[in-house]
């Protein structure tokens, strides 16, 4: 006569699964759509939709960025310094080992080696850090600094590890302008909107006290409660960031569809596997090194041991950006091989690293939930 637990409905179980794995599902869905019909993806590329999506991601980052997180990021400077060293020095060093691999087409290995020399991703590292409960301010700081320094480091790394005779040069002004427009400007706009909303309620009360017109009061109302609204709907904003993030691989797969279908499946599978192993090696290196460095400080707790900092460094320092690589390949003008074949393995590596890291993030979140339930 006891009450029996009601089994979950199939629809509810599927919805829970979709919520827990929304980012990888969105990425796989975008890739599938690009392979089945590239028309929409090519049209989106024509109108530079990926730039607007990146802009939107960093507006959301600014809206969700708490001021106290900025102070926390400054306190974690040892973790950020290690992350920058891993991004700009260690991973480019791996490129010289990749180029020793004999592979056909040769451009696949060359492209993957070039990918190692790139700075971190402009958006996915920050987005995944937020989803994982890491310090997004530290992730943003490493993203901005590594991409700014990358303008100097990338040509040096390519010349040293890929080949000195290629005449590699980066469009410095264009890349710097693109970085400012797609990252810093939307981040500042989102942060300003968040901070402005905090004082708007006091302003309305002051206007009412002075018995001023309703027009001035209603002008201020749209700015009231932005910070509270964003903090109360962080999951929704995370989903929106994931949707915007999934647009980039969808567009890249749509653009590269014809070349992807012309490559032998075995060669493509091997290069994808190499890319996956490379990313797993970076994750293992960053996680292990952080653990070793944290053990060196025995008298006091190291910032490297704190979960929010460690997760930000592991995610951001293990990823590589695709847009900078595309800009470099375009500047080479075919000096290192067919441009499309150079980019294809990097598109796959870019998508795979996001999928792998999203799985890691989901595992972290489930572990946090179990830990919270146990307490």
Coordinates of C-alpha atoms in Angstrom, one line a residue:
X1 CA 0.0 0.0 0.0
X2 CA 3.0 2.3 -0.1
X3 CA 3.4 5.1 -2.6
X4 CA 5.4 4.1 -5.6
X5 CA 7.7 6.5 -7.3
X6 CA 6.3 7.7 -10.6
X7 CA 8.7 6.8 -13.5
X8 CA 9.9 9.7 -15.5
X9 CA 8.0 10.3 -18.7
X10 CA 10.0 9.8 -22.0
X11 CA 9.4 13.4 -23.0
X12 CA 10.6 14.8 -19.7
X13 CA 13.7 12.6 -19.8
X14 CA 14.5 13.8 -23.3
X15 CA 14.0 17.4 -22.2
X16 CA 16.3 17.0 -19.2
X17 CA 18.9 15.4 -21.5
X18 CA 18.7 18.2 -23.9
X19 CA 19.1 20.8 -21.1
X20 CA 22.1 19.0 -19.7
X21 CA 23.8 18.6 -23.1
X22 CA 22.5 21.6 -24.9
X23 CA 25.9 22.9 -26.2
X24 CA 27.1 19.7 -27.8
X25 CA 23.7 19.0 -29.3
X26 CA 23.6 22.5 -30.8
X27 CA 27.1 22.0 -32.2
X28 CA 26.3 18.6 -33.7
X29 CA 23.0 19.9 -35.1
X30 CA 24.8 22.9 -36.7
X31 CA 27.4 20.6 -38.3
X32 CA 24.7 18.2 -39.6
X33 CA 22.7 21.0 -41.1
X34 CA 25.8 22.4 -42.8
X35 CA 26.6 19.0 -44.3
X36 CA 23.1 18.3 -45.4
X37 CA 22.4 21.7 -46.9
X38 CA 25.1 24.4 -47.0
X39 CA 22.9 27.1 -48.5
X40 CA 21.8 28.8 -45.3
X41 CA 25.3 28.5 -43.8
X42 CA 26.9 30.1 -46.9
X43 CA 24.3 32.8 -46.9
X44 CA 25.0 33.5 -43.2
X45 CA 28.7 33.8 -44.1
X46 CA 27.9 36.2 -46.8
X47 CA 26.3 38.5 -44.3
X48 CA 29.0 38.0 -41.7
X49 CA 26.6 36.4 -39.2
X50 CA 29.5 34.8 -37.2
X51 CA 30.8 38.3 -36.4
X52 CA 27.4 39.4 -35.0
X53 CA 27.2 36.1 -33.0
X54 CA 30.6 36.7 -31.5
X55 CA 29.5 40.3 -30.7
X56 CA 26.4 39.0 -29.0
X57 CA 28.4 36.5 -27.0
X58 CA 30.6 39.2 -25.5
X59 CA 27.6 41.5 -24.8
X60 CA 26.2 38.7 -22.7
X61 CA 29.6 38.2 -21.1
X62 CA 29.6 41.9 -20.1
X63 CA 26.0 41.7 -18.8
X64 CA 26.8 38.6 -16.6
X65 CA 30.2 39.8 -15.4
X66 CA 30.1 40.8 -11.8
X67 CA 32.6 43.5 -10.6
X68 CA 33.8 41.3 -7.7
X69 CA 34.9 38.7 -10.3
X70 CA 37.3 41.3 -11.8
X71 CA 38.9 41.7 -8.5
X72 CA 39.1 38.0 -8.1
X73 CA 40.8 37.7 -11.5
X74 CA 43.5 40.1 -10.4
X75 CA 44.2 38.0 -7.3
X76 CA 44.6 35.0 -9.6
X77 CA 47.5 36.4 -11.6
X78 CA 49.7 33.3 -11.1
X79 CA 47.0 31.2 -12.7
X80 CA 46.6 33.7 -15.6
X81 CA 50.3 33.9 -16.1
X82 CA 50.6 30.1 -16.4
X83 CA 47.6 30.0 -18.8
X84 CA 49.3 32.6 -21.1
X85 CA 52.6 30.6 -21.1
X86 CA 50.7 27.5 -22.1
X87 CA 48.8 29.2 -24.9
X88 CA 51.7 31.2 -26.4
X89 CA 54.8 29.1 -25.6
X90 CA 54.0 25.4 -24.9
X91 CA 51.4 24.6 -27.5
X92 CA 53.3 26.2 -30.4
X93 CA 56.2 24.1 -29.4
X94 CA 54.2 21.0 -30.2
X95 CA 53.9 22.1 -33.8
X96 CA 57.4 21.0 -34.6
X97 CA 56.5 17.4 -33.7
X98 CA 53.4 17.4 -35.8
X99 CA 55.1 18.5 -39.0
X100 CA 57.3 15.4 -38.7
X101 CA 54.3 13.1 -39.4
X102 CA 54.1 11.8 -42.9
X103 CA 50.6 12.3 -44.1
X104 CA 48.6 12.8 -47.3
X105 CA 47.3 15.3 -48.1
X106 CA 50.2 17.2 -46.5
X107 CA 48.1 20.2 -45.9
X108 CA 46.2 18.4 -43.2
X109 CA 49.2 18.0 -40.9
X110 CA 50.5 21.5 -41.8
X111 CA 47.1 23.1 -41.0
X112 CA 46.9 21.3 -37.7
X113 CA 50.5 22.4 -36.8
X114 CA 49.5 26.0 -37.7
X115 CA 46.5 25.6 -35.4
X116 CA 48.8 24.8 -32.5
X117 CA 50.5 28.3 -33.0
X118 CA 47.2 30.2 -32.6
X119 CA 46.0 32.0 -29.5
X120 CA 43.0 30.9 -27.5
X121 CA 39.4 31.0 -28.8
X122 CA 37.6 34.4 -28.7
X123 CA 34.3 33.2 -27.3
X124 CA 33.9 29.4 -26.6
X125 CA 36.5 29.4 -23.8
X126 CA 34.7 32.2 -21.9
X127 CA 31.3 30.7 -22.6
X128 CA 32.3 27.2 -21.3
X129 CA 34.0 28.7 -18.3
X130 CA 30.7 30.4 -17.4
X131 CA 28.8 27.2 -17.8
X132 CA 31.4 25.3 -15.7
X133 CA 31.1 27.8 -12.8
X134 CA 34.7 29.1 -13.4
X135 CA 35.9 32.6 -13.1
X136 CA 34.8 34.3 -16.3
X137 CA 36.8 37.4 -15.6
X138 CA 40.0 35.4 -15.5
X139 CA 39.0 33.6 -18.7
X140 CA 38.3 36.9 -20.4
X141 CA 41.6 38.4 -19.3
X142 CA 43.5 35.4 -20.7
X143 CA 41.5 35.6 -23.9
X144 CA 42.1 39.3 -24.5
X145 CA 45.8 39.3 -23.5
X146 CA 46.7 36.1 -25.5
X147 CA 45.0 37.4 -28.6
X148 CA 46.7 40.8 -28.3
X149 CA 50.1 39.1 -27.7
X150 CA 49.3 36.6 -30.4
X151 CA 49.7 39.3 -33.0
X152 CA 53.4 39.2 -32.2
X153 CA 53.8 35.6 -31.2
X154 CA 51.9 33.9 -34.0
X155 CA 54.2 35.0 -36.9
X156 CA 57.3 34.1 -34.8
X157 CA 55.9 30.6 -33.9
X158 CA 54.9 29.9 -37.5
X159 CA 58.3 31.0 -38.9
X160 CA 60.2 29.0 -36.3
X161 CA 58.2 25.7 -36.2
X162 CA 56.4 25.6 -39.6
X163 CA 59.0 27.1 -42.0
X164 CA 61.1 30.2 -42.4
X165 CA 60.7 30.4 -46.1
X166 CA 57.0 30.9 -46.2
X167 CA 57.1 34.6 -45.8
X168 CA 54.5 34.6 -43.0
X169 CA 52.9 37.9 -42.2
X170 CA 49.9 38.9 -40.2
X171 CA 47.5 41.8 -41.0
X172 CA 48.3 43.4 -37.7
X173 CA 46.0 46.4 -37.9
X174 CA 43.1 44.4 -39.3
X175 CA 43.4 41.7 -36.6
X176 CA 43.7 44.3 -33.8
X177 CA 40.7 46.2 -35.1
X178 CA 38.7 43.0 -35.4
X179 CA 39.6 42.0 -31.9
X180 CA 38.6 45.3 -30.4
X181 CA 35.3 45.4 -32.4
X182 CA 34.2 41.8 -31.7
X183 CA 35.5 41.4 -28.1
X184 CA 36.3 44.6 -26.1
X185 CA 33.5 46.8 -27.4
X186 CA 30.6 44.5 -26.8
X187 CA 32.1 43.4 -23.4
X188 CA 32.3 47.1 -22.4
X189 CA 28.8 47.8 -23.6
X190 CA 27.3 44.9 -21.7
X191 CA 29.3 45.8 -18.5
X192 CA 28.2 49.5 -18.8
X193 CA 24.6 48.5 -19.2
X194 CA 24.8 46.2 -16.1
X195 CA 26.5 48.9 -13.9
X196 CA 24.2 51.7 -15.2
X197 CA 21.1 49.8 -14.2
X198 CA 22.2 49.6 -10.5
X199 CA 21.9 53.3 -10.1
X200 CA 18.8 53.8 -12.2
X201 CA 16.4 52.9 -9.4
X202 CA 17.9 55.6 -7.1
X203 CA 17.6 58.1 -10.0
X204 CA 13.9 57.3 -10.5
X205 CA 13.2 57.7 -6.8
X206 CA 15.0 61.1 -6.9
X207 CA 13.0 62.2 -9.9
X208 CA 9.7 61.3 -8.1
X209 CA 10.9 63.2 -5.1
X210 CA 11.4 66.3 -7.2
X211 CA 7.9 65.7 -8.8
X212 CA 9.4 65.8 -12.3
X213 CA 7.5 64.7 -15.4
X214 CA 6.6 61.2 -16.1
X215 CA 8.6 61.3 -19.4
X216 CA 11.9 61.5 -17.6
X217 CA 10.9 58.7 -15.2
X218 CA 9.8 56.3 -18.0
X219 CA 13.0 57.1 -19.9
X220 CA 14.9 55.5 -17.0
X221 CA 12.7 52.5 -16.5
X222 CA 14.3 50.3 -19.3
X223 CA 17.6 50.5 -17.4
X224 CA 16.2 49.4 -14.1
X225 CA 16.8 45.8 -13.0
X226 CA 19.1 44.7 -15.8
X227 CA 21.7 43.3 -13.4
X228 CA 19.0 41.6 -11.3
X229 CA 17.2 40.2 -14.3
X230 CA 20.5 38.8 -15.8
X231 CA 21.5 37.2 -12.4
X232 CA 18.1 35.7 -12.1
X233 CA 18.2 34.2 -15.6
X234 CA 21.8 33.1 -16.0
X235 CA 20.8 29.7 -17.3
X236 CA 18.8 31.3 -20.1
X237 CA 21.7 33.6 -21.0
X238 CA 24.0 30.6 -21.0
X239 CA 21.7 28.8 -23.5
X240 CA 21.6 32.0 -25.7
X241 CA 25.4 32.1 -25.6
X242 CA 25.6 28.4 -26.6
X243 CA 23.2 29.0 -29.6
X244 CA 25.3 32.0 -30.8
X245 CA 28.5 29.8 -30.3
X246 CA 27.0 27.0 -32.4
X247 CA 26.6 29.3 -35.4
X248 CA 30.3 29.5 -36.0
X249 CA 31.0 25.8 -36.8
X250 CA 27.7 25.6 -38.7
X251 CA 29.0 28.4 -41.0
X252 CA 32.5 26.9 -41.3
X253 CA 31.1 23.4 -42.2
X254 CA 28.7 24.9 -44.8
X255 CA 31.6 26.8 -46.4
X256 CA 33.9 23.7 -46.5
X257 CA 31.3 21.2 -47.5
X258 CA 32.5 20.5 -51.0
X259 CA 36.1 20.1 -49.9
X260 CA 35.1 17.9 -47.0
X261 CA 33.2 15.5 -49.4
X262 CA 36.2 15.3 -51.7
X263 CA 38.6 14.0 -49.0
X264 CA 38.9 10.3 -48.4
X265 CA 37.0 9.3 -45.3
X266 CA 40.0 7.4 -43.9
X267 CA 42.4 10.3 -44.2
X268 CA 39.8 12.6 -42.6
X269 CA 39.1 10.2 -39.8
X270 CA 42.8 9.9 -39.0
X271 CA 43.4 13.7 -38.9
X272 CA 40.3 14.2 -36.8
X273 CA 41.7 11.5 -34.4
X274 CA 45.1 13.3 -34.2
X275 CA 43.3 16.6 -33.5
X276 CA 41.3 14.9 -30.7
X277 CA 44.4 13.4 -29.1
X278 CA 46.2 16.7 -29.3
X279 CA 43.4 18.5 -27.4
X280 CA 43.2 15.7 -24.8
X281 CA 47.0 16.1 -24.4
X282 CA 46.6 19.8 -23.8
X283 CA 43.8 19.3 -21.2
X284 CA 46.0 16.7 -19.4
X285 CA 49.1 18.9 -19.5
X286 CA 47.3 22.0 -18.1
X287 CA 45.4 20.1 -15.4
X288 CA 48.5 18.1 -14.3
X289 CA 50.8 21.2 -14.3
X290 CA 48.3 23.2 -12.3
X291 CA 48.2 20.4 -9.7
X292 CA 52.0 20.2 -9.5
X293 CA 52.4 23.9 -9.2
X294 CA 49.7 24.1 -6.5
X295 CA 51.6 21.5 -4.4
X296 CA 54.6 23.7 -4.3
X297 CA 52.8 26.1 -2.0
X298 CA 52.4 24.2 1.2
X299 CA 52.1 26.9 3.8
X300 CA 49.1 28.7 2.3
X301 CA 46.3 27.8 -0.1
X302 CA 47.3 28.5 -3.7
X303 CA 44.9 30.2 -6.1
X304 CA 45.8 27.4 -8.5
X305 CA 43.9 24.9 -6.3
X306 CA 40.7 26.9 -6.3
X307 CA 38.0 25.4 -8.6
X308 CA 36.9 28.6 -10.3
X309 CA 40.4 29.5 -11.3
X310 CA 41.6 26.1 -12.3
X311 CA 38.6 25.4 -14.5
X312 CA 39.1 28.8 -16.3
X313 CA 42.8 28.0 -17.0
X314 CA 42.2 24.4 -18.1
X315 CA 39.5 25.4 -20.6
X316 CA 41.0 28.6 -22.0
X317 CA 44.6 27.4 -22.2
X318 CA 43.6 24.2 -24.0
X319 CA 41.7 25.8 -26.9
X320 CA 42.8 27.4 -30.1
X321 CA 41.0 29.9 -32.2
X322 CA 39.9 29.4 -35.8
X323 CA 39.3 32.9 -37.1
X324 CA 42.9 34.0 -36.6
X325 CA 44.1 30.9 -38.4
X326 CA 41.8 31.6 -41.4
X327 CA 43.2 35.1 -41.6
X328 CA 46.7 33.8 -41.5
X329 CA 46.0 31.2 -44.3
X330 CA 44.5 33.9 -46.4
X331 CA 47.7 36.0 -46.0
X332 CA 49.9 33.1 -47.0
X333 CA 48.3 33.0 -50.5
X334 CA 48.9 29.2 -50.9
X335 CA 52.5 29.3 -49.8
X336 CA 52.0 26.2 -47.5
X337 CA 49.4 24.4 -49.8
X338 CA 45.8 24.6 -50.7
X339 CA 44.0 27.0 -48.4
X340 CA 40.9 24.9 -48.1
X341 CA 42.8 21.8 -47.1
X342 CA 44.7 23.7 -44.5
X343 CA 41.6 25.0 -42.9
X344 CA 39.5 21.7 -43.0
X345 CA 41.4 19.8 -40.2
X346 CA 41.3 23.0 -38.1
X347 CA 37.6 23.3 -38.5
X348 CA 37.2 19.8 -37.3
X349 CA 39.7 20.4 -34.4
X350 CA 37.8 23.6 -33.4
X351 CA 34.5 21.8 -33.3
X352 CA 35.9 18.7 -31.5
X353 CA 37.6 20.8 -28.8
X354 CA 34.3 22.5 -28.1
X355 CA 32.4 19.2 -27.9
X356 CA 35.1 17.6 -25.7
X357 CA 35.2 20.6 -23.4
X358 CA 31.4 20.8 -23.2
X359 CA 31.3 17.1 -22.1
X360 CA 34.0 18.0 -19.5
X361 CA 31.9 21.0 -18.4
X362 CA 28.8 18.8 -18.0
X363 CA 30.8 16.3 -16.0
X364 CA 32.0 19.1 -13.7
X365 CA 28.5 20.4 -13.2
X366 CA 27.1 17.0 -12.4
X367 CA 29.8 16.5 -9.9
X368 CA 29.1 19.9 -8.3
X369 CA 25.4 19.0 -8.1
X370 CA 26.2 15.7 -6.4
X371 CA 28.5 17.4 -4.0
X372 CA 25.9 20.0 -3.1
X373 CA 23.2 17.3 -2.6
X374 CA 25.6 15.4 -0.3
X375 CA 26.0 18.5 1.9

